CSV table of C-alpha atoms and ligand atoms in Angstrom, one decimal:
chain,number,residue,atom,x,y,z
A,3,UNK,CA,0.1,0.4,0.1
A,4,UNK,CA,1.0,3.4,-0.7
A,5,UNK,CA,0.0,7.0,0.6
A,6,UNK,CA,-1.6,7.8,-2.4
A,7,UNK,CA,-3.8,4.6,-2.3
A,8,UNK,CA,-5.7,6.2,0.8
A,9,UNK,CA,-8.6,7.8,-1.2
A,10,UNK,CA,-9.8,11.3,0.9
A,11,UNK,CA,-7.7,10.8,3.7
A,12,UNK,CA,-4.2,13.1,3.6
A,13,UNK,CA,-1.3,11.0,3.2
A,14,UNK,CA,1.1,13.2,5.2
A,15,UNK,CA,1.5,14.3,8.7
A,16,UNK,CA,1.0,18.2,7.7
A,17,UNK,CA,-2.8,18.2,8.4
A,18,UNK,CA,-2.8,15.9,11.5
A,19,UNK,CA,-0.1,18.9,12.9
A,20,UNK,CA,-2.0,21.9,11.9
A,21,UNK,CA,-2.7,24.2,14.6
A,22,UNK,CA,-1.0,21.6,17.4
A,23,UNK,CA,1.2,22.5,20.2
A,24,UNK,CA,1.8,19.3,21.2
A,25,UNK,CA,2.4,16.2,19.4
A,26,UNK,CA,3.4,12.6,21.4
A,27,UNK,CA,5.1,9.9,19.4
A,28,UNK,CA,3.8,6.6,21.2
A,29,UNK,CA,4.1,2.9,20.2
A,30,UNK,CA,5.8,-0.2,20.9
A,31,UNK,CA,9.9,-0.7,21.5
A,32,UNK,CA,12.1,-0.1,18.4
A,33,UNK,CA,9.2,0.9,16.2
A,34,UNK,CA,10.7,4.2,15.0
A,35,UNK,CA,9.3,6.8,17.6
A,36,UNK,CA,12.9,8.7,18.2
A,37,UNK,CA,13.2,8.8,14.3
A,38,UNK,CA,9.7,9.9,13.7
A,39,UNK,CA,9.8,12.6,16.4
A,40,UNK,CA,13.0,13.8,14.9
A,41,UNK,CA,12.0,13.7,11.2
A,42,UNK,CA,8.5,15.5,12.5
A,43,UNK,CA,10.2,18.1,14.4
A,44,UNK,CA,12.7,18.8,10.9
A,45,UNK,CA,9.8,18.9,8.9
A,46,UNK,CA,7.7,21.6,10.7
A,47,UNK,CA,10.9,23.9,11.7
A,48,UNK,CA,12.0,23.7,8.0
A,49,UNK,CA,8.0,24.6,7.5
A,50,UNK,CA,8.7,27.9,9.2
A,51,UNK,CA,7.8,27.0,13.1
A,52,UNK,CA,10.1,27.2,16.0
A,53,UNK,CA,10.0,23.3,17.1
A,54,UNK,CA,11.4,21.7,20.0
A,55,UNK,CA,11.4,17.8,20.3
A,56,UNK,CA,12.6,16.2,23.9
A,57,UNK,CA,14.1,12.8,22.6
A,58,UNK,CA,14.1,10.1,24.9
A,59,UNK,CA,17.9,7.9,24.7
A,60,UNK,CA,18.4,8.7,21.2
A,61,UNK,CA,20.9,6.4,19.5
A,62,UNK,CA,24.4,7.8,19.9
A,63,UNK,CA,25.4,8.5,16.3
A,64,UNK,CA,21.7,10.2,16.0
A,65,UNK,CA,22.2,12.7,18.7
A,66,UNK,CA,25.5,13.1,17.7
A,67,UNK,CA,24.3,14.3,14.3
A,68,UNK,CA,22.0,16.4,15.8
A,69,UNK,CA,24.5,18.3,17.9
A,70,UNK,CA,22.8,17.1,21.1
A,71,UNK,CA,24.5,17.9,24.2
A,72,UNK,CA,24.3,15.1,26.9
A,73,UNK,CA,24.6,17.8,29.5
A,74,UNK,CA,22.1,20.4,28.8
A,75,UNK,CA,18.4,19.5,30.2
A,76,UNK,CA,17.1,21.9,27.8
A,77,UNK,CA,16.5,22.1,24.2
A,78,UNK,CA,19.4,23.7,21.8
A,79,UNK,CA,18.9,24.9,18.7
A,80,UNK,CA,20.5,22.5,16.2
A,81,UNK,CA,22.8,24.2,13.7
A,82,UNK,CA,21.1,25.1,10.6
A,83,UNK,CA,24.1,24.5,8.7
A,84,UNK,CA,23.9,20.8,9.2
A,85,UNK,CA,21.0,20.8,7.1
A,86,UNK,CA,22.9,22.5,4.2
A,87,UNK,CA,23.3,19.8,1.2
A,88,UNK,CA,20.5,17.6,2.5
A,89,UNK,CA,17.6,19.2,0.8
A,90,UNK,CA,16.3,20.8,3.5
A,91,UNK,CA,15.1,24.6,3.6
A,92,UNK,CA,15.1,25.4,7.1
A,93,UNK,CA,12.8,28.3,7.2
A,94,UNK,CA,12.1,27.7,11.0
A,95,UNK,CA,14.1,26.4,14.1
A,96,UNK,CA,14.6,23.1,15.1
A,97,UNK,CA,15.6,22.5,18.9
A,98,UNK,CA,16.4,19.4,20.2
A,99,UNK,CA,17.5,17.8,23.8
A,100,UNK,CA,17.7,14.9,25.4
A,101,UNK,CA,15.8,13.9,28.4
A,102,UNK,CA,17.6,13.5,31.6
A,103,UNK,CA,15.0,12.4,34.2
A,104,UNK,CA,16.6,12.9,37.1
A,105,UNK,CA,17.4,16.5,36.2
A,106,UNK,CA,13.8,17.1,35.4
A,107,UNK,CA,12.9,16.1,38.7
A,108,UNK,CA,15.5,17.7,40.1
A,109,UNK,CA,13.9,20.5,38.3
A,110,UNK,CA,10.6,20.2,39.7
A,111,UNK,CA,11.4,20.0,43.3
A,112,UNK,CA,13.6,23.0,43.0
A,113,UNK,CA,10.1,24.3,41.4
A,114,UNK,CA,8.1,23.4,44.3
A,115,UNK,CA,10.4,24.3,47.4
A,116,UNK,CA,9.3,27.0,49.4
A,117,UNK,CA,13.0,28.1,49.6
A,118,UNK,CA,16.5,27.5,48.0
A,119,UNK,CA,17.4,25.7,51.2
A,120,UNK,CA,14.6,23.4,51.7
A,121,UNK,CA,15.8,22.4,48.0
A,122,UNK,CA,18.8,21.7,49.4
A,123,UNK,CA,18.1,19.7,52.1
A,124,UNK,CA,16.1,17.2,49.8
A,125,UNK,CA,18.6,17.3,47.1
A,126,UNK,CA,21.0,16.2,50.0
A,127,UNK,CA,18.8,13.5,51.5
A,128,UNK,CA,20.0,10.0,50.7
A,129,UNK,CA,15.9,9.0,50.8
A,130,UNK,CA,15.3,11.6,47.9
A,131,UNK,CA,18.2,10.2,45.9
A,132,UNK,CA,17.4,6.7,46.3
A,133,UNK,CA,13.6,8.0,45.5
A,134,UNK,CA,14.3,10.2,42.8
A,135,UNK,CA,15.7,7.8,40.5
A,136,UNK,CA,13.2,5.5,41.3
A,137,UNK,CA,10.7,7.9,40.4
A,138,UNK,CA,12.6,9.8,37.7
A,139,UNK,CA,13.4,6.0,36.6
A,140,UNK,CA,9.7,6.3,35.1
A,141,UNK,CA,10.6,8.5,32.4
A,142,UNK,CA,6.9,8.6,32.0
A,143,UNK,CA,6.2,11.1,34.5
A,144,UNK,CA,9.4,13.0,33.9
A,145,UNK,CA,9.0,13.3,30.2
A,146,UNK,CA,5.6,15.1,30.5
A,147,UNK,CA,6.8,17.3,33.8
A,148,UNK,CA,9.3,18.6,31.1
A,149,UNK,CA,6.5,19.5,28.6
A,150,UNK,CA,4.9,20.9,30.7
A,151,UNK,CA,7.8,23.4,31.8
A,152,UNK,CA,8.3,24.3,28.2
A,153,UNK,CA,4.7,24.4,27.3
A,154,UNK,CA,4.1,27.1,30.0
A,155,UNK,CA,7.4,28.6,29.2
A,156,UNK,CA,5.8,29.2,25.9
A,157,UNK,CA,8.5,29.4,23.8
A,158,UNK,CA,8.3,27.4,21.0
A,159,UNK,CA,5.4,27.0,18.4
A,160,UNK,CA,5.4,23.4,18.4
A,161,UNK,CA,6.6,20.8,21.0
A,162,UNK,CA,7.4,17.3,19.7
A,163,UNK,CA,7.7,14.6,22.3
A,164,UNK,CA,9.5,11.1,21.8
A,165,UNK,CA,8.5,8.2,24.5
A,166,UNK,CA,10.1,5.6,26.3
A,167,UNK,CA,9.6,2.1,25.1
A,168,UNK,CA,7.0,1.0,27.6
A,169,UNK,CA,5.4,-2.4,26.8
A,170,UNK,CA,2.6,-0.8,28.8
A,171,UNK,CA,0.8,2.0,27.6
A,172,UNK,CA,-0.8,3.1,30.9
A,173,UNK,CA,2.8,3.8,32.4
A,174,UNK,CA,2.8,6.8,30.2
A,175,UNK,CA,-0.7,8.1,30.7
A,176,UNK,CA,-1.3,7.3,34.4
A,177,UNK,CA,1.9,8.7,35.1
A,178,UNK,CA,0.5,12.2,36.4
A,179,UNK,CA,-2.2,9.8,38.8
A,180,UNK,CA,0.5,7.6,40.0
A,181,UNK,CA,2.8,10.3,41.3
A,182,UNK,CA,-0.3,12.3,42.7
A,183,UNK,CA,-1.3,8.7,44.3
A,184,UNK,CA,2.3,8.5,45.8
A,185,UNK,CA,2.3,11.7,47.6
A,186,UNK,CA,-1.2,11.5,48.5
A,187,UNK,CA,-0.9,8.0,49.7
A,188,UNK,CA,-1.4,6.7,53.4
A,189,UNK,CA,2.4,5.6,53.9
A,190,UNK,CA,3.0,9.7,53.1
A,191,UNK,CA,0.5,10.8,55.4
A,192,UNK,CA,1.1,9.2,58.2
A,193,UNK,CA,4.6,10.1,58.2
A,194,UNK,CA,3.5,14.0,58.0
A,195,UNK,CA,1.5,13.9,60.6
A,196,UNK,CA,2.8,15.9,63.3
A,197,UNK,CA,2.8,13.1,66.0
A,198,UNK,CA,3.4,10.5,63.2
A,199,UNK,CA,7.3,10.1,62.8
A,200,UNK,CA,8.8,8.5,66.1
A,201,UNK,CA,5.8,8.5,67.5
A,202,UNK,CA,2.6,6.1,66.2
A,203,UNK,CA,4.3,4.1,63.4
A,204,UNK,CA,8.2,4.0,64.8
A,205,UNK,CA,7.0,3.2,68.0
A,206,UNK,CA,10.4,2.1,70.5
A,207,UNK,CA,11.2,-1.2,69.1
A,208,UNK,CA,11.8,0.8,65.6
A,209,UNK,CA,13.6,3.3,67.1
A,210,UNK,CA,15.8,0.8,68.6
A,211,UNK,CA,16.4,-0.5,65.4
A,212,UNK,CA,17.4,2.5,63.9
A,213,UNK,CA,19.9,3.5,66.3
A,214,UNK,CA,21.5,0.3,66.2
A,215,UNK,CA,21.9,0.8,62.2
A,216,UNK,CA,23.2,4.2,63.1
A,217,UNK,CA,25.6,2.5,65.3
A,218,UNK,CA,26.5,0.1,62.9
A,219,UNK,CA,26.2,1.6,59.3
A,220,UNK,CA,27.1,5.0,60.7
A,221,UNK,CA,23.8,6.0,58.8
A,222,UNK,CA,21.4,7.8,60.5
A,223,UNK,CA,18.5,6.5,58.6
A,224,UNK,CA,15.7,7.8,60.9
A,225,UNK,CA,17.3,11.6,60.5
A,226,UNK,CA,16.9,11.2,57.0
A,227,UNK,CA,13.7,10.0,57.1
A,228,UNK,CA,12.1,12.8,59.3
A,229,UNK,CA,14.4,15.6,57.0
A,230,UNK,CA,12.9,14.0,54.0
A,231,UNK,CA,9.1,13.9,54.9
A,232,UNK,CA,9.4,17.1,56.8
A,233,UNK,CA,10.9,19.1,53.8
A,234,UNK,CA,8.8,17.2,51.0
A,235,UNK,CA,5.1,17.7,53.1
A,236,UNK,CA,5.2,21.5,52.1
A,237,UNK,CA,5.2,20.2,48.6
A,238,UNK,CA,2.7,17.6,48.6
A,239,UNK,CA,-0.1,20.1,47.1
A,240,UNK,CA,2.2,21.4,44.6
A,241,UNK,CA,3.1,18.1,42.9
A,242,UNK,CA,-0.9,16.9,43.0
A,243,UNK,CA,-1.4,20.3,41.4
A,244,UNK,CA,1.4,20.0,39.1
A,245,UNK,CA,0.1,16.4,38.1
A,246,UNK,CA,-3.5,17.8,37.5
A,247,UNK,CA,-2.0,20.4,35.3
A,248,UNK,CA,0.3,18.1,33.3
A,249,UNK,CA,-3.1,15.2,33.0
A,250,UNK,CA,-5.2,18.2,31.5
A,251,UNK,CA,-2.2,19.1,28.9
A,252,UNK,CA,-2.4,15.6,27.7
A,253,UNK,CA,-6.1,15.7,26.4
A,254,UNK,CA,-5.8,19.5,25.1
A,255,UNK,CA,-7.4,20.1,22.0
A,256,UNK,CA,-3.6,21.7,21.0
A,257,UNK,CA,-2.3,17.9,21.8
A,258,UNK,CA,-2.3,15.2,19.7
A,259,UNK,CA,-0.7,11.5,20.1
A,260,UNK,CA,0.8,9.8,16.7
A,261,UNK,CA,1.0,6.0,17.2
A,262,UNK,CA,3.9,5.3,15.7
A,263,UNK,CA,4.2,1.2,14.7
A,264,UNK,CA,6.2,-0.8,12.2
A,265,UNK,CA,3.8,-3.4,10.2
A,266,UNK,CA,5.4,-6.6,11.8
A,267,UNK,CA,2.6,-8.6,13.6
A,268,UNK,CA,3.3,-7.7,17.2
A,269,UNK,CA,4.1,-4.1,17.3
A,270,UNK,CA,0.8,-4.0,15.3
A,271,UNK,CA,-0.8,-5.9,17.9
A,272,UNK,CA,0.6,-3.6,20.6
A,273,UNK,CA,-0.5,-0.5,18.4
A,274,UNK,CA,-3.7,-1.9,18.3
A,275,UNK,CA,-4.4,-2.0,22.3
A,276,UNK,CA,-1.9,1.3,22.8
A,277,UNK,CA,-5.2,2.9,20.5
A,278,UNK,CA,-7.8,1.4,22.5
A,279,UNK,CA,-5.9,2.9,26.0
A,280,UNK,CA,-5.6,6.4,24.6
A,281,UNK,CA,-9.8,6.3,23.6
A,282,UNK,CA,-10.0,5.1,26.7
A,283,UNK,CA,-8.3,7.9,28.5
A,284,UNK,CA,-9.9,10.2,26.1
A,285,UNK,CA,-6.5,11.4,24.7
A,286,UNK,CA,-6.6,12.7,21.5
A,287,UNK,CA,-5.5,10.4,18.8
A,288,UNK,CA,-4.1,12.3,15.8
A,289,UNK,CA,-2.9,9.2,12.9
A,290,UNK,CA,-0.8,6.4,12.5
A,291,UNK,CA,2.8,6.7,11.3
A,292,UNK,CA,3.7,2.6,10.0
A,293,UNK,CA,7.2,2.9,9.3
A,294,UNK,CA,9.6,0.5,7.8
A,295,UNK,CA,7.1,-0.6,5.6
A,296,UNK,CA,8.8,-3.3,2.9
A,297,UNK,CA,8.0,-2.6,-0.5
A,298,UNK,CA,8.3,-5.2,-3.6
A,299,UNK,CA,9.7,-4.4,-6.7
A,300,UNK,CA,6.9,-3.6,-9.1
A,301,UNK,CA,7.0,-5.8,-12.3
A,302,UNK,CA,8.7,-4.2,-14.8
A,303,UNK,CA,6.6,-1.6,-16.8
A,304,UNK,CA,5.9,-2.4,-20.5
A,305,UNK,CA,8.9,-2.0,-22.6
A,306,UNK,CA,11.2,-2.2,-19.5
A,307,UNK,CA,14.2,-5.0,-19.3
A,308,UNK,CA,13.5,-8.2,-17.6
A,309,UNK,CA,16.2,-9.6,-15.5
A,310,UNK,CA,16.7,-12.6,-17.8
A,311,UNK,CA,18.1,-10.0,-20.5
A,312,UNK,CA,20.0,-8.1,-17.7
A,313,UNK,CA,21.8,-11.0,-15.9
A,314,UNK,CA,22.9,-14.9,-16.3
A,315,UNK,CA,20.8,-17.3,-16.1
A,316,UNK,CA,22.1,-18.4,-12.6
A,317,UNK,CA,22.6,-14.7,-10.9
A,318,UNK,CA,18.6,-14.2,-12.5
A,319,UNK,CA,17.3,-17.1,-10.8
A,320,UNK,CA,18.8,-15.9,-7.4
A,321,UNK,CA,17.7,-12.4,-7.8
A,322,UNK,CA,14.2,-13.4,-8.7
A,323,UNK,CA,14.2,-15.5,-5.6
A,324,UNK,CA,15.2,-12.5,-3.2
A,325,UNK,CA,12.6,-10.5,-5.3
A,326,UNK,CA,9.6,-13.2,-4.3
A,327,UNK,CA,11.1,-13.1,-0.6
A,328,UNK,CA,10.6,-9.6,-0.5
A,329,UNK,CA,7.3,-9.7,-2.0
A,330,UNK,CA,6.0,-12.5,0.3
A,331,UNK,CA,7.3,-9.9,3.4
A,332,UNK,CA,5.8,-6.8,2.0
A,333,UNK,CA,2.8,-8.5,1.0
A,334,UNK,CA,2.1,-9.7,4.8
A,335,UNK,CA,3.5,-6.0,5.8
A,336,UNK,CA,0.3,-4.7,3.6
A,337,UNK,CA,-2.3,-7.5,5.1
A,338,UNK,CA,-0.9,-6.2,8.3
A,339,UNK,CA,-1.2,-2.7,8.2
A,340,UNK,CA,-4.7,-3.2,6.3
A,341,UNK,CA,-6.1,-5.3,9.4
A,342,UNK,CA,-4.6,-2.5,11.6
A,343,UNK,CA,-6.2,0.3,9.9
A,344,UNK,CA,-9.7,-1.2,9.8
A,345,UNK,CA,-9.2,-2.2,13.3
A,346,UNK,CA,-8.8,1.4,14.3
A,347,UNK,CA,-11.7,2.6,11.9
A,348,UNK,CA,-9.3,3.7,9.0
A,349,UNK,CA,-7.3,6.6,10.8
A,350,UNK,CA,-5.2,9.0,8.9
A,351,UNK,CA,-2.5,7.0,8.0
A,352,UNK,CA,1.3,8.1,6.8
A,353,UNK,CA,3.9,5.2,5.1
A,354,UNK,CA,7.4,5.7,5.8
A,355,UNK,CA,9.2,2.5,3.7
A,356,UNK,CA,12.3,0.4,4.9
A,357,UNK,CA,15.2,2.3,4.3
A,358,UNK,CA,18.3,1.2,3.1
A,359,UNK,CA,20.0,2.3,6.3
A,360,UNK,CA,19.6,2.9,9.4
A,361,UNK,CA,18.2,6.7,10.2
A,362,UNK,CA,21.3,7.7,12.2
A,363,UNK,CA,22.0,11.5,10.6
A,364,UNK,CA,20.5,14.2,9.0
A,365,UNK,CA,20.3,12.8,5.5
A,366,UNK,CA,18.6,9.6,7.3
A,367,UNK,CA,15.7,12.0,8.9
A,368,UNK,CA,15.4,14.2,5.8
A,369,UNK,CA,14.7,11.1,3.9
A,370,UNK,CA,12.4,9.9,6.5
A,371,UNK,CA,10.9,13.3,6.4
A,372,UNK,CA,10.0,13.4,2.9
A,373,UNK,CA,8.1,10.4,3.5
A,374,UNK,CA,6.1,11.8,6.3
A,375,UNK,CA,5.5,15.0,4.5
A,376,UNK,CA,5.3,13.7,1.2
A,377,UNK,CA,8.1,16.0,-0.3
A,378,UNK,CA,10.4,15.5,-3.0
B,418,ATP,N1,12.5,3.9,7.9
B,418,ATP,C1,13.6,3.4,8.5
B,418,ATP,N2,14.5,2.8,7.8
B,418,ATP,C2,15.4,1.8,8.2
B,418,ATP,N3,15.7,2.0,9.6
B,418,ATP,C3,15.1,2.5,10.3
B,418,ATP,C4,13.7,3.5,10.2
B,418,ATP,N4,13.3,3.9,11.2
B,418,ATP,C5,13.9,3.7,12.0
B,418,ATP,N5,15.0,2.9,11.7
B,418,ATP,C6,16.0,2.5,12.4
B,418,ATP,O1,15.5,1.7,13.4
B,418,ATP,C7,16.0,2.0,14.8
B,418,ATP,C8,15.3,2.2,15.7
B,418,ATP,O2,14.4,3.6,15.8
B,418,ATP,P1,14.3,4.4,16.6
B,418,ATP,O3,15.1,4.6,17.8
B,418,ATP,O4,13.9,5.4,16.4
B,418,ATP,O5,13.0,3.4,17.1
B,418,ATP,P2,12.5,3.6,18.9
B,418,ATP,O6,11.1,3.5,18.8
B,418,ATP,O7,12.8,5.1,19.0
B,418,ATP,O8,13.0,2.7,19.8
B,418,ATP,P3,13.1,2.5,21.4
B,418,ATP,O9,11.8,2.0,21.7
B,418,ATP,O10,13.8,1.7,21.7
B,418,ATP,O11,13.0,3.8,22.0
B,418,ATP,C9,17.3,2.7,14.7
B,418,ATP,O12,18.4,2.3,14.3
B,418,ATP,C10,16.6,3.5,13.6
B,418,ATP,O13,18.0,4.0,12.8
B,419,MG,MG1,13.2,5.7,20.9
């Protein structure tokens, strides 16, 4: 199937992205979310927008070729000179960043803390240090926290968010709720009660254990715990409010989800599941990007020379055999895609074929961009 075979459906991402402020590329692992996000960003920037792409764990070579600075946790302008010679007329600006989950979480604490001293107290706290890697390790939350921050900042026309390879769509959609749940949870509330710590929960026996631990390990866990909960106590409401706003941002009219998939059976099944979850959560679904579609060589046109005329018999037989194999794969891909589109109610679908090489540089991204926007 080719994009032009979709009657009445825009075969490019342009109409899907029109008037959007936020595009979130979701899909199962390894299907091309990061590639699509970067190529989309490039395409929209070429059209004159100021675009920020937030990537998650991009391949090193791709990051390098966009000049992504691992040390920064904010978008940086991709040098327009990188696009010259790749057929990209850059009328706007492409900004890109790699998400640093831990730093994003720290920035959130800094923002919510009533003063610098409290923030520093939290950062220096061993409990926070493990918790923040755990919570920040849920990249889903930090990704949308960053998205929220950039959206509120208002300096970009369009934000393109790549997402981590979550097997479970819920991880992403539930992230704000889970974090709110954590901070509103019973355990935390108990600790935060004035008489809580050292009182009801940590009875005498526990106190003995803590002081023994301190003697043996030199680590004053009780002190850490009380400092942690005391300083975080004042931020609970801020967290809940932030999570609620992040959630609102996800189903805003200016936000759309692009479902990226490859045409294999498993990713297609996951795409279907993902789509159902999006619908269930009331999230705005923009369309489908089928990436790495294999296409068969067409029959030679009348007048075009046939294999047998070009090659000796044995070679012609071998070439024919691989052409047949590719044709079988292409047929299976096309059937999977047709099934998926039917299951999703025939959504706008953009096809990006399997390219001869991995997409790890500006040239590769420019090629993907041409398919996404049906240019050239
Ligand atoms: N159309 C394409 N043709 C050829 N190679 C491609 C194409 N699209 C992506 N790739 C390659 O496939 C690999 C996976 O792509 P990418 O990193 O974008 O996937 P992802 O969905 O972000 O993966 P992950 O879930 O691990 O984050 C990369 O090596 C990329 O260069
Ligand atoms: Mg990726």
